CSV table of N, CA and C in Angstrom, one decimal:
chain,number,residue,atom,x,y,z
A,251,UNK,N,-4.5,-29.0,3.3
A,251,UNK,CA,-3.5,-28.9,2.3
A,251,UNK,C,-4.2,-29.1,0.9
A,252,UNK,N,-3.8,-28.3,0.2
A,252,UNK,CA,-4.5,-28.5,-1.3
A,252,UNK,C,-2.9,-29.0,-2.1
A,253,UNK,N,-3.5,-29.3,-3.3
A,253,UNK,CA,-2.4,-29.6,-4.5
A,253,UNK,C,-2.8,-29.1,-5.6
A,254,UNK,N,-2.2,-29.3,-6.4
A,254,UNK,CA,-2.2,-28.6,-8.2
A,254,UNK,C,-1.1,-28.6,-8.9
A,255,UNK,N,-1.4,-28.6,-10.2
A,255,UNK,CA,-0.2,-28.4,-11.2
A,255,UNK,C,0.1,-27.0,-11.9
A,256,UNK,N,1.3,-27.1,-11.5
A,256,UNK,CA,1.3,-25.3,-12.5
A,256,UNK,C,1.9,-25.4,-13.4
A,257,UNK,N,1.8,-24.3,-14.3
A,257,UNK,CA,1.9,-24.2,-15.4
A,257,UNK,C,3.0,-24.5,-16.1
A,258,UNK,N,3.8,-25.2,-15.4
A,258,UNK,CA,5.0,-25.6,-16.1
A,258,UNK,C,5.4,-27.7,-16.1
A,259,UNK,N,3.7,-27.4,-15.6
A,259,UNK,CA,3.0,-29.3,-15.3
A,259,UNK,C,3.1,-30.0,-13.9
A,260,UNK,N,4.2,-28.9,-13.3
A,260,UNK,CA,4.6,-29.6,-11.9
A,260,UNK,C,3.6,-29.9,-10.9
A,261,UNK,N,3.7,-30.6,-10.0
A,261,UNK,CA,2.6,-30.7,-8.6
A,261,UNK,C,3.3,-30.0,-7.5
A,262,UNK,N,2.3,-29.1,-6.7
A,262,UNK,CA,2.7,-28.1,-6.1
A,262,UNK,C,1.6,-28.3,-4.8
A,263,UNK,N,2.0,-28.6,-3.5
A,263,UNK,CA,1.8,-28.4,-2.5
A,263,UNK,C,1.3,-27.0,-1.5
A,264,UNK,N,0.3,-26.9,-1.3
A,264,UNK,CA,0.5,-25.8,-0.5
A,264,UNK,C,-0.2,-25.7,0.9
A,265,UNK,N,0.3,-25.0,1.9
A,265,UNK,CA,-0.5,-25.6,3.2
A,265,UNK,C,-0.7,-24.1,3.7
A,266,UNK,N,-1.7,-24.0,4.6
A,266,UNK,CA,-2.3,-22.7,5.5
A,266,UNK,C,-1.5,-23.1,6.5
A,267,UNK,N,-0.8,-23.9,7.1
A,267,UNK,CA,-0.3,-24.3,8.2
A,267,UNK,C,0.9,-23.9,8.0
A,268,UNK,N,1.2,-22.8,9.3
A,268,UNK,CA,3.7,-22.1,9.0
A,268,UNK,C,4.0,-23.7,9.6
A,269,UNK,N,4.9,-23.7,8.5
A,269,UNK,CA,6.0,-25.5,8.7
A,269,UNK,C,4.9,-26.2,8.3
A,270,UNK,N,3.8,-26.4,7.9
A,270,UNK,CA,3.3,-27.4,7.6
A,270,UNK,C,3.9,-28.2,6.3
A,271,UNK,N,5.1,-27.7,5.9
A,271,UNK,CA,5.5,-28.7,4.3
A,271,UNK,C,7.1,-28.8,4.8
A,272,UNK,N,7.5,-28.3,6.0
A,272,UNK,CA,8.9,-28.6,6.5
A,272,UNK,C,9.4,-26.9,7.0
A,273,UNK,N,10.3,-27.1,7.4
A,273,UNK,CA,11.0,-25.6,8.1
A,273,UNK,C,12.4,-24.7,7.2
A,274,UNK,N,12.3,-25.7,6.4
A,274,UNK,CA,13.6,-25.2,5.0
A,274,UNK,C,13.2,-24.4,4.6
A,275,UNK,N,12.8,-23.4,4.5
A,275,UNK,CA,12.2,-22.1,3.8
A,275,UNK,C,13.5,-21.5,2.6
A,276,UNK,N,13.1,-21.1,1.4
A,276,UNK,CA,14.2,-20.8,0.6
A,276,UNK,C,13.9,-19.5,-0.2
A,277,UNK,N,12.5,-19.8,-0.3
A,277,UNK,CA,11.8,-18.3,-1.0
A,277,UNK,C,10.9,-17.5,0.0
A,278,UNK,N,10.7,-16.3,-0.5
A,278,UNK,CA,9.5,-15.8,0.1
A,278,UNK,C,8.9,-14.8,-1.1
A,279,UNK,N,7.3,-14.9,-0.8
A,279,UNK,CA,6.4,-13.7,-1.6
A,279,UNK,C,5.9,-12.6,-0.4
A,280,UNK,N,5.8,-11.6,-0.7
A,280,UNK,CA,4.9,-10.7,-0.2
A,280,UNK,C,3.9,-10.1,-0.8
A,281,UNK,N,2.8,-9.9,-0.2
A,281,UNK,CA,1.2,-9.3,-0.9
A,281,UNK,C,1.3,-8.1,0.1
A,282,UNK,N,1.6,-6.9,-0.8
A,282,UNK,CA,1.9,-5.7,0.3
A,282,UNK,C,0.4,-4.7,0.2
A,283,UNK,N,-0.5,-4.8,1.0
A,283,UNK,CA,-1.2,-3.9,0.9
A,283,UNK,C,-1.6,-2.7,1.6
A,284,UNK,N,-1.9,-1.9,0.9
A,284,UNK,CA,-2.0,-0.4,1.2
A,284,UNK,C,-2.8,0.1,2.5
A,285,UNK,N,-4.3,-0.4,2.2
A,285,UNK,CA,-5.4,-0.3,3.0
A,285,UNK,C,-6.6,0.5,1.8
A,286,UNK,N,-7.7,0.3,2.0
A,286,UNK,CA,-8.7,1.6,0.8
A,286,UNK,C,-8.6,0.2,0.0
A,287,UNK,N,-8.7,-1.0,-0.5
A,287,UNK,CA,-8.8,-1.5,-1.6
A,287,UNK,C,-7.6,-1.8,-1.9
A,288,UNK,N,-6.2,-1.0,-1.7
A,288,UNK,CA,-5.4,-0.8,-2.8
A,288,UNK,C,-3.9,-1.8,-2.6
A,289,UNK,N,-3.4,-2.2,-3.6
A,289,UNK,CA,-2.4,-3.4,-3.8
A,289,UNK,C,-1.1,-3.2,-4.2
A,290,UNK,N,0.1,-3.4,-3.8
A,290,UNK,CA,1.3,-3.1,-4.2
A,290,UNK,C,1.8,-3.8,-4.9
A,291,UNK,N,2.4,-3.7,-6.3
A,291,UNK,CA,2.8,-4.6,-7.4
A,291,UNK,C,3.8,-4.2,-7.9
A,292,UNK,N,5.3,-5.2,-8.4
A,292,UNK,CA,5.7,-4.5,-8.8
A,292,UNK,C,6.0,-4.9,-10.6
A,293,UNK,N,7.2,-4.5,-11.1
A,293,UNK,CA,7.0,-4.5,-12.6
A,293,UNK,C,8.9,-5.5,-13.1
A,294,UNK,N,8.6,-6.9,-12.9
A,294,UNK,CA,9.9,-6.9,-13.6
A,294,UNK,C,10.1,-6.6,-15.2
A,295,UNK,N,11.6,-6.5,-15.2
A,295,UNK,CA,11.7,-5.9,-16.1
A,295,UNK,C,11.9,-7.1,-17.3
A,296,UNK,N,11.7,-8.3,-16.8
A,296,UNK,CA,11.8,-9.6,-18.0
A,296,UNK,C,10.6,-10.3,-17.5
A,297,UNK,N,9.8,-10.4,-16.4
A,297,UNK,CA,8.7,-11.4,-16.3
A,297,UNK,C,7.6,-10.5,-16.7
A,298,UNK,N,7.2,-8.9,-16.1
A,298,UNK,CA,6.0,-8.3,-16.1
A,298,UNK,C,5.9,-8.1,-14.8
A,299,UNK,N,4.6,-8.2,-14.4
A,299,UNK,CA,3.9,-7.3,-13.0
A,299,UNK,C,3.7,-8.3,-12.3
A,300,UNK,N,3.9,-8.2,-11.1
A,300,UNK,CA,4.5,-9.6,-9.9
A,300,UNK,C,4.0,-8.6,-8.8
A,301,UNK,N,3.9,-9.8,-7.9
A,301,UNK,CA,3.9,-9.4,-6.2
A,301,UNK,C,5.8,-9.3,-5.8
A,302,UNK,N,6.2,-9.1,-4.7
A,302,UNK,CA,7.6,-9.2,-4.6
A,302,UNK,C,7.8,-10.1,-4.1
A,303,UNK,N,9.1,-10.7,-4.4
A,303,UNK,CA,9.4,-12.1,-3.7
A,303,UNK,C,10.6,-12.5,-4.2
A,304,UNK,N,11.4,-13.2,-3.6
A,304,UNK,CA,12.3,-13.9,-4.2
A,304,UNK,C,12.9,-15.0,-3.4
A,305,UNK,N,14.3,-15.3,-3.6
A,305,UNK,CA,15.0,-16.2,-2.6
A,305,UNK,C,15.8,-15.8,-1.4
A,306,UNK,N,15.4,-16.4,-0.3
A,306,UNK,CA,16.7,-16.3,0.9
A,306,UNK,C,17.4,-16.1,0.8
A,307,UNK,N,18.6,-15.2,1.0
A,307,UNK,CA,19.8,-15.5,0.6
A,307,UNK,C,20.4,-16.5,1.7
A,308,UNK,N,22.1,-17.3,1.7
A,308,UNK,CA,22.6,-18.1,2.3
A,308,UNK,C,22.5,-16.9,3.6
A,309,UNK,N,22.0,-17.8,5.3
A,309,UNK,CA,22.6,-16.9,6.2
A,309,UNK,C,21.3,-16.0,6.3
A,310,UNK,N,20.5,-15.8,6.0
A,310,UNK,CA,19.5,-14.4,6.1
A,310,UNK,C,18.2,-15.3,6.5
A,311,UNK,N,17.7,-14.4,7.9
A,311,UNK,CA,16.4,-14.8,8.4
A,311,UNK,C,15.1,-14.2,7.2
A,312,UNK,N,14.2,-15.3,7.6
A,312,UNK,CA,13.2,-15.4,6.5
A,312,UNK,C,12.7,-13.5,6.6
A,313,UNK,N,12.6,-12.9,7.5
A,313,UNK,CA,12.1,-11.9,7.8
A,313,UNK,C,12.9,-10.9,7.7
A,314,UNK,N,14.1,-11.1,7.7
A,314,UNK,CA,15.3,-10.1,6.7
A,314,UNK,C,15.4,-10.1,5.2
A,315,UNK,N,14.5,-11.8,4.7
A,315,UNK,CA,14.4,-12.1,3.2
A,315,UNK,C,13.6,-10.6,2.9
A,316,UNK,N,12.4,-11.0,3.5
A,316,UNK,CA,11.0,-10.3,3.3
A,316,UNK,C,11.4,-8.8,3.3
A,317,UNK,N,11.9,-8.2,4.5
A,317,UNK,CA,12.2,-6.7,3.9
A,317,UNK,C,13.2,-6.2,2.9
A,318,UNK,N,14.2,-7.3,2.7
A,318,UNK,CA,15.0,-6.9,1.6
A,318,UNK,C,14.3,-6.7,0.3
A,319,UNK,N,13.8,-8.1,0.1
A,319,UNK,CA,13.1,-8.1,-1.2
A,319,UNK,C,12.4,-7.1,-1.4
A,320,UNK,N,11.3,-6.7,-0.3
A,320,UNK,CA,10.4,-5.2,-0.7
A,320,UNK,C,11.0,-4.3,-1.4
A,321,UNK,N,11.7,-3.7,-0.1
A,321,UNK,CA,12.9,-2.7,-0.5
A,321,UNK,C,13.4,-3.1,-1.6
A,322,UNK,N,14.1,-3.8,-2.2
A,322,UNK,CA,14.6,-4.0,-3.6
A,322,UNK,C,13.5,-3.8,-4.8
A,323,UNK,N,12.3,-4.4,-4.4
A,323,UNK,CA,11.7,-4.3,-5.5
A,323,UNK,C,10.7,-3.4,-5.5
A,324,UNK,N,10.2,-2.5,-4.8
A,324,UNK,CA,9.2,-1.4,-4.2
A,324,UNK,C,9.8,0.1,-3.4
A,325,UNK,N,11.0,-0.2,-2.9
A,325,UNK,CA,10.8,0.7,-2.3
A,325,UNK,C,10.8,0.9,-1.0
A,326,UNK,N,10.2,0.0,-0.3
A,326,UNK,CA,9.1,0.1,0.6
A,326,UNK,C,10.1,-0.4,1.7
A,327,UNK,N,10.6,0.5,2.7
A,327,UNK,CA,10.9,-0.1,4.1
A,327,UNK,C,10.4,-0.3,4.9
A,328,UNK,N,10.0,-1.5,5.6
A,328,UNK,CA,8.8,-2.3,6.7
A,328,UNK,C,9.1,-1.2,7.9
A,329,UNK,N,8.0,-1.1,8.7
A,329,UNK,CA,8.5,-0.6,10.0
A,329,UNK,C,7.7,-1.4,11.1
A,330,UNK,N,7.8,-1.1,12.5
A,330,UNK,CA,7.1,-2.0,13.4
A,330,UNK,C,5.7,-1.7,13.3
A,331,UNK,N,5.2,-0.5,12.2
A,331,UNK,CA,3.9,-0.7,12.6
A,331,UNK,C,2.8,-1.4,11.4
A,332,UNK,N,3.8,-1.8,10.7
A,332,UNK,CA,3.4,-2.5,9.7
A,332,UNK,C,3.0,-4.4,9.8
A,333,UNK,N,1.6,-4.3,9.9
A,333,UNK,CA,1.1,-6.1,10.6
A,333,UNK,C,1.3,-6.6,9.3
A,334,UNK,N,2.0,-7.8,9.6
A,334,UNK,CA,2.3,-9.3,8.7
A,334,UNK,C,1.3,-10.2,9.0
A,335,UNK,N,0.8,-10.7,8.3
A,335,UNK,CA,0.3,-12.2,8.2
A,335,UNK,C,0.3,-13.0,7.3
A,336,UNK,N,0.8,-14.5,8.0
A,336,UNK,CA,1.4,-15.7,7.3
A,336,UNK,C,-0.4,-15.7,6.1
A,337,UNK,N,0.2,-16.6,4.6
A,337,UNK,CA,-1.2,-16.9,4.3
A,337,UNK,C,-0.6,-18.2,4.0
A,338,UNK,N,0.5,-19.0,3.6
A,338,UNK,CA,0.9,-20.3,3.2
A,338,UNK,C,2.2,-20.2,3.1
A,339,UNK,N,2.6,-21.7,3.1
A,339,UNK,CA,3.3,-22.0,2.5
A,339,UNK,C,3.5,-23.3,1.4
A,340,UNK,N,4.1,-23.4,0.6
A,340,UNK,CA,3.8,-24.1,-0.9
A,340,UNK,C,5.4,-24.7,-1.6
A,341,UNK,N,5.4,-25.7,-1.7
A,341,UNK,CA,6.4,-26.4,-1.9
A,341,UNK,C,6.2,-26.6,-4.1
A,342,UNK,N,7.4,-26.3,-4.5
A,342,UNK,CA,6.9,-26.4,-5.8
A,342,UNK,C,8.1,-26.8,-6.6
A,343,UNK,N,8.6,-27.1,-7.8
A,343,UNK,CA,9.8,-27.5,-8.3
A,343,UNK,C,10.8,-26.6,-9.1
A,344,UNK,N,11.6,-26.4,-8.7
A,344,UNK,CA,12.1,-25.4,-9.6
A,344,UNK,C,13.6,-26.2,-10.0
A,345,UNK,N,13.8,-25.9,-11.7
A,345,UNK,CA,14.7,-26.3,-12.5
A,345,UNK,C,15.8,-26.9,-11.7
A,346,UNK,N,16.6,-25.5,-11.4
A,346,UNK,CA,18.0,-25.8,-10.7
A,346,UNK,C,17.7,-26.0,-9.5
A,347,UNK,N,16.9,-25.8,-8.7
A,347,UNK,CA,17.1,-26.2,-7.0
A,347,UNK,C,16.7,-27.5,-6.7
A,348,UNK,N,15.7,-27.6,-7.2
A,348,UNK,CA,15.0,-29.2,-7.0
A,348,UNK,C,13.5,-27.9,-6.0
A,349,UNK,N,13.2,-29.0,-5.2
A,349,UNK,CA,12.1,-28.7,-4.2
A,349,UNK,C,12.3,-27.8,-4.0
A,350,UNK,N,11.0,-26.7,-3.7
A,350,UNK,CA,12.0,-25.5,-2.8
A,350,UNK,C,10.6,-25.4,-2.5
A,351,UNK,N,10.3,-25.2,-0.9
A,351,UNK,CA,9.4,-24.4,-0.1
A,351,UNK,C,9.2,-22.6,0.3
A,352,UNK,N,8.5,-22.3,-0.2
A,352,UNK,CA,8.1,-20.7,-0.4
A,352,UNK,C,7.2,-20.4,0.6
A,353,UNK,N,7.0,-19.6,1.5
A,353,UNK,CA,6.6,-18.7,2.1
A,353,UNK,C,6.5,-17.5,1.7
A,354,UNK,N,4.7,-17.5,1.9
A,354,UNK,CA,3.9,-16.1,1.6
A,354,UNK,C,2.9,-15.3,2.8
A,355,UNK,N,3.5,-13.8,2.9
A,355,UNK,CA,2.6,-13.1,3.6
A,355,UNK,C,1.7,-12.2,2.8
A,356,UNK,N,0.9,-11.4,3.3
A,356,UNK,CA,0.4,-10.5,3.2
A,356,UNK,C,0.4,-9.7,4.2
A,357,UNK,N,0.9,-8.0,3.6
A,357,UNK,CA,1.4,-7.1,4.5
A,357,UNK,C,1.0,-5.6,4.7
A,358,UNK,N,0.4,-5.5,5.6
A,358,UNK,CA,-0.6,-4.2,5.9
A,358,UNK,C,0.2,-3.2,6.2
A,359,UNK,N,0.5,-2.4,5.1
A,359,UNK,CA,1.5,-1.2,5.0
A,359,UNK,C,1.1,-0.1,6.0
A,360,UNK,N,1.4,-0.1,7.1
A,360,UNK,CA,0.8,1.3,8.0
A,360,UNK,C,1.4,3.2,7.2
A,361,UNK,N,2.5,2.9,6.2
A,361,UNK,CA,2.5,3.9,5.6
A,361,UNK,C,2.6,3.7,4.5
A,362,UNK,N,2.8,4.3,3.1
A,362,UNK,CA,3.7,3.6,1.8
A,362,UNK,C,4.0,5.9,1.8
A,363,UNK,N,5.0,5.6,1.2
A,363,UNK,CA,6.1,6.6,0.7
A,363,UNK,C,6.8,6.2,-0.6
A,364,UNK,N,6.0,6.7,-1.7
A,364,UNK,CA,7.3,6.2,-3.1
A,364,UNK,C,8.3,6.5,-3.0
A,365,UNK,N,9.2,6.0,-3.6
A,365,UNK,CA,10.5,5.9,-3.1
A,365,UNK,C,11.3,5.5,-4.8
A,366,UNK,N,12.1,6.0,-5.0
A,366,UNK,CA,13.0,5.5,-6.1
A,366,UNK,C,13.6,4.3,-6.4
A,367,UNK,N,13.4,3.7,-7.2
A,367,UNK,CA,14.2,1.7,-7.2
A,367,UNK,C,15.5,2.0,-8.0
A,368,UNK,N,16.5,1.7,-7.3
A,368,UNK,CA,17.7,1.8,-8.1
A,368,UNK,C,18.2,0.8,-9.2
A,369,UNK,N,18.6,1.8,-9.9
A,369,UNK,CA,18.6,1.3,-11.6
A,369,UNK,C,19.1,0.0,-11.4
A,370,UNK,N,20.0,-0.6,-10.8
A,370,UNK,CA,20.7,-2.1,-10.7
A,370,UNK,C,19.7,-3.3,-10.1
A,371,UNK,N,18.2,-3.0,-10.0
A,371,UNK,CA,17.8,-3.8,-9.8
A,371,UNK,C,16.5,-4.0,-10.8
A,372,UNK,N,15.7,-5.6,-10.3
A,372,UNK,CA,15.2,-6.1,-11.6
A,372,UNK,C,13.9,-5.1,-11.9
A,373,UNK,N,13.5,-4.5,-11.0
A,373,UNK,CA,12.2,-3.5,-10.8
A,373,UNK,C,12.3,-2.4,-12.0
A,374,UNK,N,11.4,-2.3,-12.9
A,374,UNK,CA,11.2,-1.1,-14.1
A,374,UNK,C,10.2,-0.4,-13.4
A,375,UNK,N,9.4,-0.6,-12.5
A,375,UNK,CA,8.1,-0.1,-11.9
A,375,UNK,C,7.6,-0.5,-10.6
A,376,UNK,N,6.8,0.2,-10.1
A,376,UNK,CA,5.5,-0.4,-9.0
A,376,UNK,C,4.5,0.4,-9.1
A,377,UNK,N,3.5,-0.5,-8.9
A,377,UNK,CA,1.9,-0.4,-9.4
A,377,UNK,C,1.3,-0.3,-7.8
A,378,UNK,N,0.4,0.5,-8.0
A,378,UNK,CA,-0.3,0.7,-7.0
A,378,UNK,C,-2.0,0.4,-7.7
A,379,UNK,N,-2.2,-0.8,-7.8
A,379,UNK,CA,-4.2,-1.4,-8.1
A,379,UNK,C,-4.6,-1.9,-7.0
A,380,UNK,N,-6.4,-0.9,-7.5
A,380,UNK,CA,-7.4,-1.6,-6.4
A,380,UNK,C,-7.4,-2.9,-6.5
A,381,UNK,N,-8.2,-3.4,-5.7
A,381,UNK,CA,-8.7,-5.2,-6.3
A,381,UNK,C,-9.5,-5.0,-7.1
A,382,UNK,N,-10.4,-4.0,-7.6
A,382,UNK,CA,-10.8,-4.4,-9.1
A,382,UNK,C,-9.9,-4.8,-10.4
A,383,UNK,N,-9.2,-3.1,-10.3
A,383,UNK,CA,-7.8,-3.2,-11.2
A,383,UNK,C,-7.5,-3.8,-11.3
A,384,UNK,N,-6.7,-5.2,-10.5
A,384,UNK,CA,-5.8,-6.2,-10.1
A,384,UNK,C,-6.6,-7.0,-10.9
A,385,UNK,N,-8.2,-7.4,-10.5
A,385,UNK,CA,-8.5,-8.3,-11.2
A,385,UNK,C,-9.1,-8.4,-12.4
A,386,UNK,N,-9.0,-6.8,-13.2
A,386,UNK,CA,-9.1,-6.5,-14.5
A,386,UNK,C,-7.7,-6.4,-15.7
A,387,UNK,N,-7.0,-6.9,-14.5
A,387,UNK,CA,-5.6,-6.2,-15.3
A,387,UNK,C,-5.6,-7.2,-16.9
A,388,UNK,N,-4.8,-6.8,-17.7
A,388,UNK,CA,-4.6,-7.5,-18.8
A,388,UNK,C,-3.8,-8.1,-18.3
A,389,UNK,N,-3.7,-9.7,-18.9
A,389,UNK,CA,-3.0,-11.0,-18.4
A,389,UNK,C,-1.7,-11.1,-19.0
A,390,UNK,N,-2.1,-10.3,-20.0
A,390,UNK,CA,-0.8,-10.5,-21.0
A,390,UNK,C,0.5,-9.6,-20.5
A,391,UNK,N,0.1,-8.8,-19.5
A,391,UNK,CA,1.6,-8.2,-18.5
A,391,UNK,C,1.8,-8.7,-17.5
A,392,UNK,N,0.9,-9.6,-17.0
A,392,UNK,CA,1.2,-10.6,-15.2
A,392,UNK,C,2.3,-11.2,-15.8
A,393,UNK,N,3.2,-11.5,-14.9
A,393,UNK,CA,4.4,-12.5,-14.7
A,393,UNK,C,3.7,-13.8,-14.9
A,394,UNK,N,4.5,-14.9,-15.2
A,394,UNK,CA,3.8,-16.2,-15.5
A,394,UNK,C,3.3,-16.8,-14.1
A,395,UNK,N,4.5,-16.2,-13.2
A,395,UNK,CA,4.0,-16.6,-11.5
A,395,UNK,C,2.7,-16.3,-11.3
A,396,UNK,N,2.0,-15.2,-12.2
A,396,UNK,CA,1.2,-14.7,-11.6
A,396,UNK,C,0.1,-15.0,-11.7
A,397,UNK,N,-0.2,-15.9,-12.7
A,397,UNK,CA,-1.4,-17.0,-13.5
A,397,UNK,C,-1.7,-17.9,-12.8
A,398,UNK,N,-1.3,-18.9,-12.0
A,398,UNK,CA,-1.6,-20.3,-11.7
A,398,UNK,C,-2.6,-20.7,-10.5
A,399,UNK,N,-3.0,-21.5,-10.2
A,399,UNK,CA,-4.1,-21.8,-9.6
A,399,UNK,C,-3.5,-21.5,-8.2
A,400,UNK,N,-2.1,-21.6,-7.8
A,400,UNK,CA,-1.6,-21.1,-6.4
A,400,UNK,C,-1.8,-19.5,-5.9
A,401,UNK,N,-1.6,-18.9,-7.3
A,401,UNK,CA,-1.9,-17.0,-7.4
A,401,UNK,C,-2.8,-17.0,-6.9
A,402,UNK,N,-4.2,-17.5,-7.4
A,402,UNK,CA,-4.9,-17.3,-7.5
A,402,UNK,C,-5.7,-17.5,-6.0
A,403,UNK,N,-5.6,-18.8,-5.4
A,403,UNK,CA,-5.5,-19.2,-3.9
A,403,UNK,C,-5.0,-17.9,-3.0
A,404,UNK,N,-4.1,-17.7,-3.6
A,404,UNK,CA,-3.1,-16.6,-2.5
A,404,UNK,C,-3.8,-15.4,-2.4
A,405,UNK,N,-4.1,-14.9,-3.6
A,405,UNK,CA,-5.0,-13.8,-3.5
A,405,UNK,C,-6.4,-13.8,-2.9
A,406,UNK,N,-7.2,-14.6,-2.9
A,406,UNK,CA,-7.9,-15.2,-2.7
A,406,UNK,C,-7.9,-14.6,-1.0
A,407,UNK,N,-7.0,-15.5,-0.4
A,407,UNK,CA,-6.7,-15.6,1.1
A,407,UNK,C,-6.3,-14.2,1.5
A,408,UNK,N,-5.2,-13.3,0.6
A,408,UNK,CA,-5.2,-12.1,0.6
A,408,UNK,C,-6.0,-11.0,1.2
A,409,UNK,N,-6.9,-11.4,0.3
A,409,UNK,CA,-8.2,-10.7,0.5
A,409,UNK,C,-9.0,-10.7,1.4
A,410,UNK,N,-9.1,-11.9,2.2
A,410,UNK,CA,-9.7,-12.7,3.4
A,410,UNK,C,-9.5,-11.9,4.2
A,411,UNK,N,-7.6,-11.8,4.4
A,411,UNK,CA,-7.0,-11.3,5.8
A,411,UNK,C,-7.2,-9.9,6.0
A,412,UNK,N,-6.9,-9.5,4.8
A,412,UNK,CA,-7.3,-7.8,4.9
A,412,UNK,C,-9.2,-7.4,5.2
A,413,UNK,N,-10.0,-8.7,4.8
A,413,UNK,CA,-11.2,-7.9,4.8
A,413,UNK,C,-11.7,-7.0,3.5
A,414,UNK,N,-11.2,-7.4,2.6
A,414,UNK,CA,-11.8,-6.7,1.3
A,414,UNK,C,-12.5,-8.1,0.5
């Protein structure tokens, strides 16, 4: 388990171990990758350029979170031949919820198909960068999520599972 403060001062928990910070799961991230180097990102339309992710809704299995949210924010509908793997999970504070434990995969896209994001949702774009790109990008369009010493970990591990 490591710790850290993010950028908004809080102490933030994060463990390589699934359930290692409890079984409440409320969010989830996805790190969707292509294969060749290449990284799925998408573009909100108030934070900037983010991985996808968001909250559970009430009632919805973690793995119904995770394809929804794609699809919402990419495009991208999972299929069975698309391999998941867990990279953490990370307990951190947020305003109105209190605690909330987040669960993050990284996701080996067996196809990608662009696809249209419908206007009602928060997505202006999706980026397709290598990991150079990614880690050339100007900072000044990453989402604030996207800065902190936990991003940075995640990608990190990202990178591991894929082998780049």
């Amino acid at each position: 388990m490591i710790e850290y403060t993010d950028l908004t001062g809080e102490q933030v928990k994060m463990t390589f171990q699934k359930d290692g910070l409890g079984t409440d799961i409320k969010d989830i991230l996805v790190i969707p990758y292509l294969g060749d180097n290449n990284w799925l990102l998408t573009e909100n339309i108030v934070r900037g350029l983010e991985f996808p992710g968001g909250k559970i809704d009430p009632g919805e299995s973690i793995v119904t979170a995770v394809k929804r949210e794609l699809w919402e924010e990419t495009g991208v509908h999972l299929t069975p031949a698309d391999q998941w793997h867990f990279i953490a999970d990370y307990q951190f504070k947020d305003k109105k919820r209190g605690h909330v434990i987040k669960r993050a995969y990284v996701i080996e896209l067996a196809t990608y198909i662009e696809a249209p994001i419908p206007a009602e949702f928060e997505t202006i774009a999706v980026h397709q960068l290598t990991t150079v790109d990614y880690e050339q990008f100007d900072a000044a369009r990453l989402s604030f999520y996207m800065k902190d010493a936990g991003m940075a970990t995640l990608w990190q591990k990202a990178k591991q599972i894929v082998g780049c």
